[in-house]
Short mmCIF file of C-alpha atoms in Angstrom, two decimals:
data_model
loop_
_atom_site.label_atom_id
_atom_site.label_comp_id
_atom_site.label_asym_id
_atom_site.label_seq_id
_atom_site.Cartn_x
_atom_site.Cartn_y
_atom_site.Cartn_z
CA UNK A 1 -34.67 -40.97 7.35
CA UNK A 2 -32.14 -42.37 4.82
CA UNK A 3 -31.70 -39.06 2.38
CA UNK A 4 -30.11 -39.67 -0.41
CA UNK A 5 -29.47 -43.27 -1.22
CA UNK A 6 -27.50 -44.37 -4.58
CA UNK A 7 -26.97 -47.46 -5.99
CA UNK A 8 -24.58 -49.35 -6.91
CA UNK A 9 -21.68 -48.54 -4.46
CA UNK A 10 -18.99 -49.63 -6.67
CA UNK A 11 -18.90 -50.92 -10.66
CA UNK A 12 -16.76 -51.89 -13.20
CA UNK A 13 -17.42 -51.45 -16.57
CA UNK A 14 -14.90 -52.42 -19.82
CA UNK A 15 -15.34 -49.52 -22.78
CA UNK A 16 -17.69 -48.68 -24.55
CA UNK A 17 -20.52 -51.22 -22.04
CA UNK A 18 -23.61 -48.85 -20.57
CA UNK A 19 -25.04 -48.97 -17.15
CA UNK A 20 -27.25 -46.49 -15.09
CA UNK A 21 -26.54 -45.01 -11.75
CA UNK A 22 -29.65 -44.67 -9.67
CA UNK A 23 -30.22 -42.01 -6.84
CA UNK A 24 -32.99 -41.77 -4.38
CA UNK A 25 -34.17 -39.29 -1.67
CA UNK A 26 -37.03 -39.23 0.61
CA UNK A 27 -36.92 -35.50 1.46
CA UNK A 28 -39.08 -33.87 -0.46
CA UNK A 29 -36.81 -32.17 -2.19
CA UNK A 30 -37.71 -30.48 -5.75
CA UNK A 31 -34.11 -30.00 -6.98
CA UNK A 32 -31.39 -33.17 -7.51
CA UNK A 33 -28.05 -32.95 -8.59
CA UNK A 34 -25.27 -35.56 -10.25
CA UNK A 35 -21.70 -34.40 -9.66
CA UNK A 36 -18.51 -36.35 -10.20
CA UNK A 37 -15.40 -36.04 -8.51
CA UNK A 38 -11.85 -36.61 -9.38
CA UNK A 39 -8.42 -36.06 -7.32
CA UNK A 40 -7.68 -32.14 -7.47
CA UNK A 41 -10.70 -31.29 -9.24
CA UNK A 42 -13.05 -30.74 -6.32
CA UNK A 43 -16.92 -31.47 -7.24
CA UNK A 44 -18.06 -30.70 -11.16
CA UNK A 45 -21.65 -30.67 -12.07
CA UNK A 46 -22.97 -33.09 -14.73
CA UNK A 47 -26.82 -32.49 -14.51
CA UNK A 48 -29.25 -31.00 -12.69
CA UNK A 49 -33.04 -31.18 -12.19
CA UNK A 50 -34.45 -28.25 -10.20
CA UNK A 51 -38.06 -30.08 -10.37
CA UNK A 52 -39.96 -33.08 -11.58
CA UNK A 53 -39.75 -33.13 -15.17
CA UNK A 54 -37.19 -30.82 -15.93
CA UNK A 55 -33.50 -31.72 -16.32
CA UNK A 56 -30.35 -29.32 -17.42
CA UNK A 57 -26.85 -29.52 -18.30
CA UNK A 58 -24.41 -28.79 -15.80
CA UNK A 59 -20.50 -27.88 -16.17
CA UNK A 60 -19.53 -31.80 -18.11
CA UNK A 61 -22.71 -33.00 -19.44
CA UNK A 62 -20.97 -34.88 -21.90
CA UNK A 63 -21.23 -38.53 -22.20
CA UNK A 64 -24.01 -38.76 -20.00
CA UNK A 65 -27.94 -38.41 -20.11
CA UNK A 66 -30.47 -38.47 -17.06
CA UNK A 67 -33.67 -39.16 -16.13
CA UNK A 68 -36.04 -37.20 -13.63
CA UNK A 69 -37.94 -40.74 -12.89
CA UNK A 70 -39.89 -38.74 -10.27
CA UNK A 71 -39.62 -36.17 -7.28
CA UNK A 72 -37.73 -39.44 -5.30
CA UNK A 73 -35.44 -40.22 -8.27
CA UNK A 74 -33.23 -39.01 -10.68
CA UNK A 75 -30.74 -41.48 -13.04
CA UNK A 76 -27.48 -41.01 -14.76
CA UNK A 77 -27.08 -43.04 -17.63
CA UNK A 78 -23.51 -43.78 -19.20
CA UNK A 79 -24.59 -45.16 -23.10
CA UNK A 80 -21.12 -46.24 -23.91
CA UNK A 81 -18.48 -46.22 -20.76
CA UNK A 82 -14.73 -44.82 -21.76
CA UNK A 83 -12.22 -45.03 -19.14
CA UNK A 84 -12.07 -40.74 -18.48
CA UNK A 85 -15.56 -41.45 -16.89
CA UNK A 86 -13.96 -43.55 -14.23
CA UNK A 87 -14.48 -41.52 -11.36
CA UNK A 88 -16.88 -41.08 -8.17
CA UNK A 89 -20.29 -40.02 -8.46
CA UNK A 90 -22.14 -38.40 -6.30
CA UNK A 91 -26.10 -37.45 -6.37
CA UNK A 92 -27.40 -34.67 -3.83
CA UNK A 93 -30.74 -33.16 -3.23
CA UNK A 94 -31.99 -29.40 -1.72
CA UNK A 95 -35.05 -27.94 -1.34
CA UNK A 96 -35.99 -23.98 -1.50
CA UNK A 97 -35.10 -21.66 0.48
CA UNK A 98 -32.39 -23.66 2.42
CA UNK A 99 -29.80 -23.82 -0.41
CA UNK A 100 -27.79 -27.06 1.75
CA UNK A 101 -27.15 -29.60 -0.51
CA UNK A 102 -27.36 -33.10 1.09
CA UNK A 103 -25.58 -35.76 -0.54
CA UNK A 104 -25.51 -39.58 -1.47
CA UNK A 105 -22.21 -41.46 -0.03
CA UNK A 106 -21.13 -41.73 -4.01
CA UNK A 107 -20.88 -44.36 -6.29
CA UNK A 108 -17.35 -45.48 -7.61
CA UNK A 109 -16.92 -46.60 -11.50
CA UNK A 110 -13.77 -48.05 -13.32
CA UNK A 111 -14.09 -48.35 -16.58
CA UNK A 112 -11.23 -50.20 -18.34
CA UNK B 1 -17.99 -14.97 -12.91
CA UNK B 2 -18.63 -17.08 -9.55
CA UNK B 3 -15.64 -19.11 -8.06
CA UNK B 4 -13.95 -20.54 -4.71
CA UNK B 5 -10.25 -20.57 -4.04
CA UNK B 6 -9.43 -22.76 -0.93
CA UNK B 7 -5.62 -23.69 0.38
CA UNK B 8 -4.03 -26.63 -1.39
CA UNK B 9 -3.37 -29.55 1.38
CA UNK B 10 -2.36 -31.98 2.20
CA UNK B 11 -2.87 -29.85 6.01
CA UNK B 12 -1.15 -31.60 8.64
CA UNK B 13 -1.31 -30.91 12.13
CA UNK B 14 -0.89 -32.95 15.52
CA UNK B 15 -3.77 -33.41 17.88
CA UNK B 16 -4.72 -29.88 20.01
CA UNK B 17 -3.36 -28.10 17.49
CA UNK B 18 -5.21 -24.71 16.09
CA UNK B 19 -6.47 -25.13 12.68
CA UNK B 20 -7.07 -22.89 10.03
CA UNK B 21 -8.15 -23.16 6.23
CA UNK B 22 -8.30 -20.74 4.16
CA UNK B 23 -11.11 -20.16 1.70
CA UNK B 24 -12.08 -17.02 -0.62
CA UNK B 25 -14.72 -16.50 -3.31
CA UNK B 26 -15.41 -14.48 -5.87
CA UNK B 27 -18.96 -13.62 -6.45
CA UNK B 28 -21.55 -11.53 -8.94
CA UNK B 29 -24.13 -11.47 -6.29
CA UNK B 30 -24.53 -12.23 -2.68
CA UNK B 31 -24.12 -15.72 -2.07
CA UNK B 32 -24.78 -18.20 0.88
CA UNK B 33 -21.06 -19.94 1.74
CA UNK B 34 -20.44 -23.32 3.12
CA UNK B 35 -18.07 -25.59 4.57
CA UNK B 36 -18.60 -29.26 3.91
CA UNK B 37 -16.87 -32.33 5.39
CA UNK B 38 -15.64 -35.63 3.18
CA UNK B 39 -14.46 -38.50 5.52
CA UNK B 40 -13.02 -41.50 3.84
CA UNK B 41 -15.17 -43.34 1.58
CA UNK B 42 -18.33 -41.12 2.07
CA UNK B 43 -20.04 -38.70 0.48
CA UNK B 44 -20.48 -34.71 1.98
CA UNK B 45 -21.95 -32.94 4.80
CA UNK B 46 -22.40 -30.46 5.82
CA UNK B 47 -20.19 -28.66 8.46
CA UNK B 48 -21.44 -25.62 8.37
CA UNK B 49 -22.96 -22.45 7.01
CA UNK B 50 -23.47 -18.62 6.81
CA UNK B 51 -26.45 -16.88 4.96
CA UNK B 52 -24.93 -13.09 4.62
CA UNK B 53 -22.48 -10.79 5.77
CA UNK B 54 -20.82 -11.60 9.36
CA UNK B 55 -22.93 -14.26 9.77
CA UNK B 56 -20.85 -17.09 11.72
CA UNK B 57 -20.74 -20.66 11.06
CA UNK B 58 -20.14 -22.88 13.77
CA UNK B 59 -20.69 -26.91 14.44
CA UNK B 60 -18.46 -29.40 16.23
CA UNK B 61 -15.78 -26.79 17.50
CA UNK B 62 -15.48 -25.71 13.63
CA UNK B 63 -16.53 -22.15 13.34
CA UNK B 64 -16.41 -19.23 10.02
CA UNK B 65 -17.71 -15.78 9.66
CA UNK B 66 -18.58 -14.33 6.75
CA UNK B 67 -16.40 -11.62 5.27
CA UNK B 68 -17.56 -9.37 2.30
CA UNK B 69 -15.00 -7.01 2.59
CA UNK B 70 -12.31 -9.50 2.15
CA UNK B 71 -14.73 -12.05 -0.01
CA UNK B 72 -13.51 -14.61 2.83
CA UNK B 73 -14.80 -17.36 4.75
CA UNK B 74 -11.57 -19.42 6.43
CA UNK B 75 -12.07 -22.47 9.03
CA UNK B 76 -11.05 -22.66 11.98
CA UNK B 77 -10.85 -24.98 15.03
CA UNK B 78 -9.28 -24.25 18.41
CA UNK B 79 -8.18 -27.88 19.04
CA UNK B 80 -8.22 -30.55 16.35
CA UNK B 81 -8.70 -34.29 16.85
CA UNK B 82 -7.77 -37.17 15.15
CA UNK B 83 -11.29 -37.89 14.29
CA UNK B 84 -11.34 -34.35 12.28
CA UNK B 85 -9.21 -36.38 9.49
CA UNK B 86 -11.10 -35.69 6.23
CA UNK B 87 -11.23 -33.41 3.01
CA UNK B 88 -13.10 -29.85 3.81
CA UNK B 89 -14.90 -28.31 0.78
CA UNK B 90 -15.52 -24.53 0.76
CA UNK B 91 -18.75 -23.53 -1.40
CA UNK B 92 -21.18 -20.77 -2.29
CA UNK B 93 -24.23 -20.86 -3.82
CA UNK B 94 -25.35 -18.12 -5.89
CA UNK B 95 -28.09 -19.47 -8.71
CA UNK B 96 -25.96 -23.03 -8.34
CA UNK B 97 -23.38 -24.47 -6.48
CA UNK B 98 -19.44 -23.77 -6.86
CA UNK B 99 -17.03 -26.17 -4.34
CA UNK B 100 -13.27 -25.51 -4.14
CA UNK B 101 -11.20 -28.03 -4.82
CA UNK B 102 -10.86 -29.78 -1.55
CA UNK B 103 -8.15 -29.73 1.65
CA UNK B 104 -7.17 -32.62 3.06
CA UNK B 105 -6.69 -32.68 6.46
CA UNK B 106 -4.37 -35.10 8.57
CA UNK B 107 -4.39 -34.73 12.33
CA UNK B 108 -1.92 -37.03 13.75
CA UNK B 109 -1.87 -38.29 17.48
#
């Protein structure tokens, strides 16, 4: 099994461009996540989608949107990159009544 | 509200050596906790994780209980090695997910 798989690994972006980070997992799994995660600031919650077709706001929605493509995916869309969104991204998945989250290995973005 | 407070690193420690890190939560409810590993360059896993009440933890040598009377759930190996170089996250879940902050961890040989 692969779990969660995101693409790209690493991007750089100059202000104000857009891109989309994709995240895929072949678990099953109802709920998906999209965290970022800066130096001293642990793991902070962007979105969530706790099932096909449903998305919410998590603890620093802004600046992004996302898309619950299906149960397999779920995209974070940057519309216009500033350099505080430089970061590392990470996308997890879980499934009912295990509460584990399982996570992508991240994708870095510099924006300039 | 819901929160985790985990020991500020960086932790360093020679190889054998006991670790511990320390990690408590404040909680409405009567959350799961868990300990996940970041190695360099990759994304989490999970170490480990306890479900209620003195439940242990345990996985690779790592082991936790969980405490509700002190609203604790600290990590701790008998004999690191220099492949246990990483960040540890504590986390609960309770409705969603809260992480600490992170502890690095440097085992030298």
């Amino acid at each position: 099994n692969a779990g969660v798989t995101q693409t790209p690994k690493f991007q750089v972006l100059k202000t104000g461009q857009s891109m989309t980070l994709q995240c895929a997992q072949d678990m099953n799994h109802n709920s998906m996540y999209w965290y970022r995660q800066d130096p001293g600031m642990g793991l902070r919650l962007i979105y969530y989608s706790a099932s096909e077709g449903t998305t919410d706001k998590g603890e620093v929605p802004n600046g992004y949107n996302v898309s619950r493509l299906n149960k397999r995916e779920f995209s974070l869309r940057l519309e216009s990159a500033a350099p505080s969104q430089t970061s590392v991204y990470f996308c997890a998945s879980s499934e009912e009544p295990d509460e584990t989250q399982y996570f992508g290995p991240g994708t870095r973005l510099l924006v300039l | 509200g819901n929160s985790v407070t985990q020991m500020e690193g960086p932790v360093t420690l020679s190889e054998e050596a006991f670790l511990t890190i320390n990690c408590t939560y404040t909680a409405t409810g009567y959350p799961s906790l868990f300990w996940y590993v970041q190695y360099p360059g990759e994304g989490l896993q999970l170490l480990l994780k306890a479900t209620k009440a003195d439940d242990k933890g345990s996985n690779k040598g790592f082991e936790a209980t969980y405490r509700k009377e002190t609203t604790s759930f600290h990590l701790e190996k008998g004999s690191v090695q220099v492949s246990d170089s990483a960040v540890y996250f504590c986390a609960l879940s309770w409705s969603k997910f809260y992480f600490g902050s992170g502890t690095k961890l440097n085992v030298k040989p």
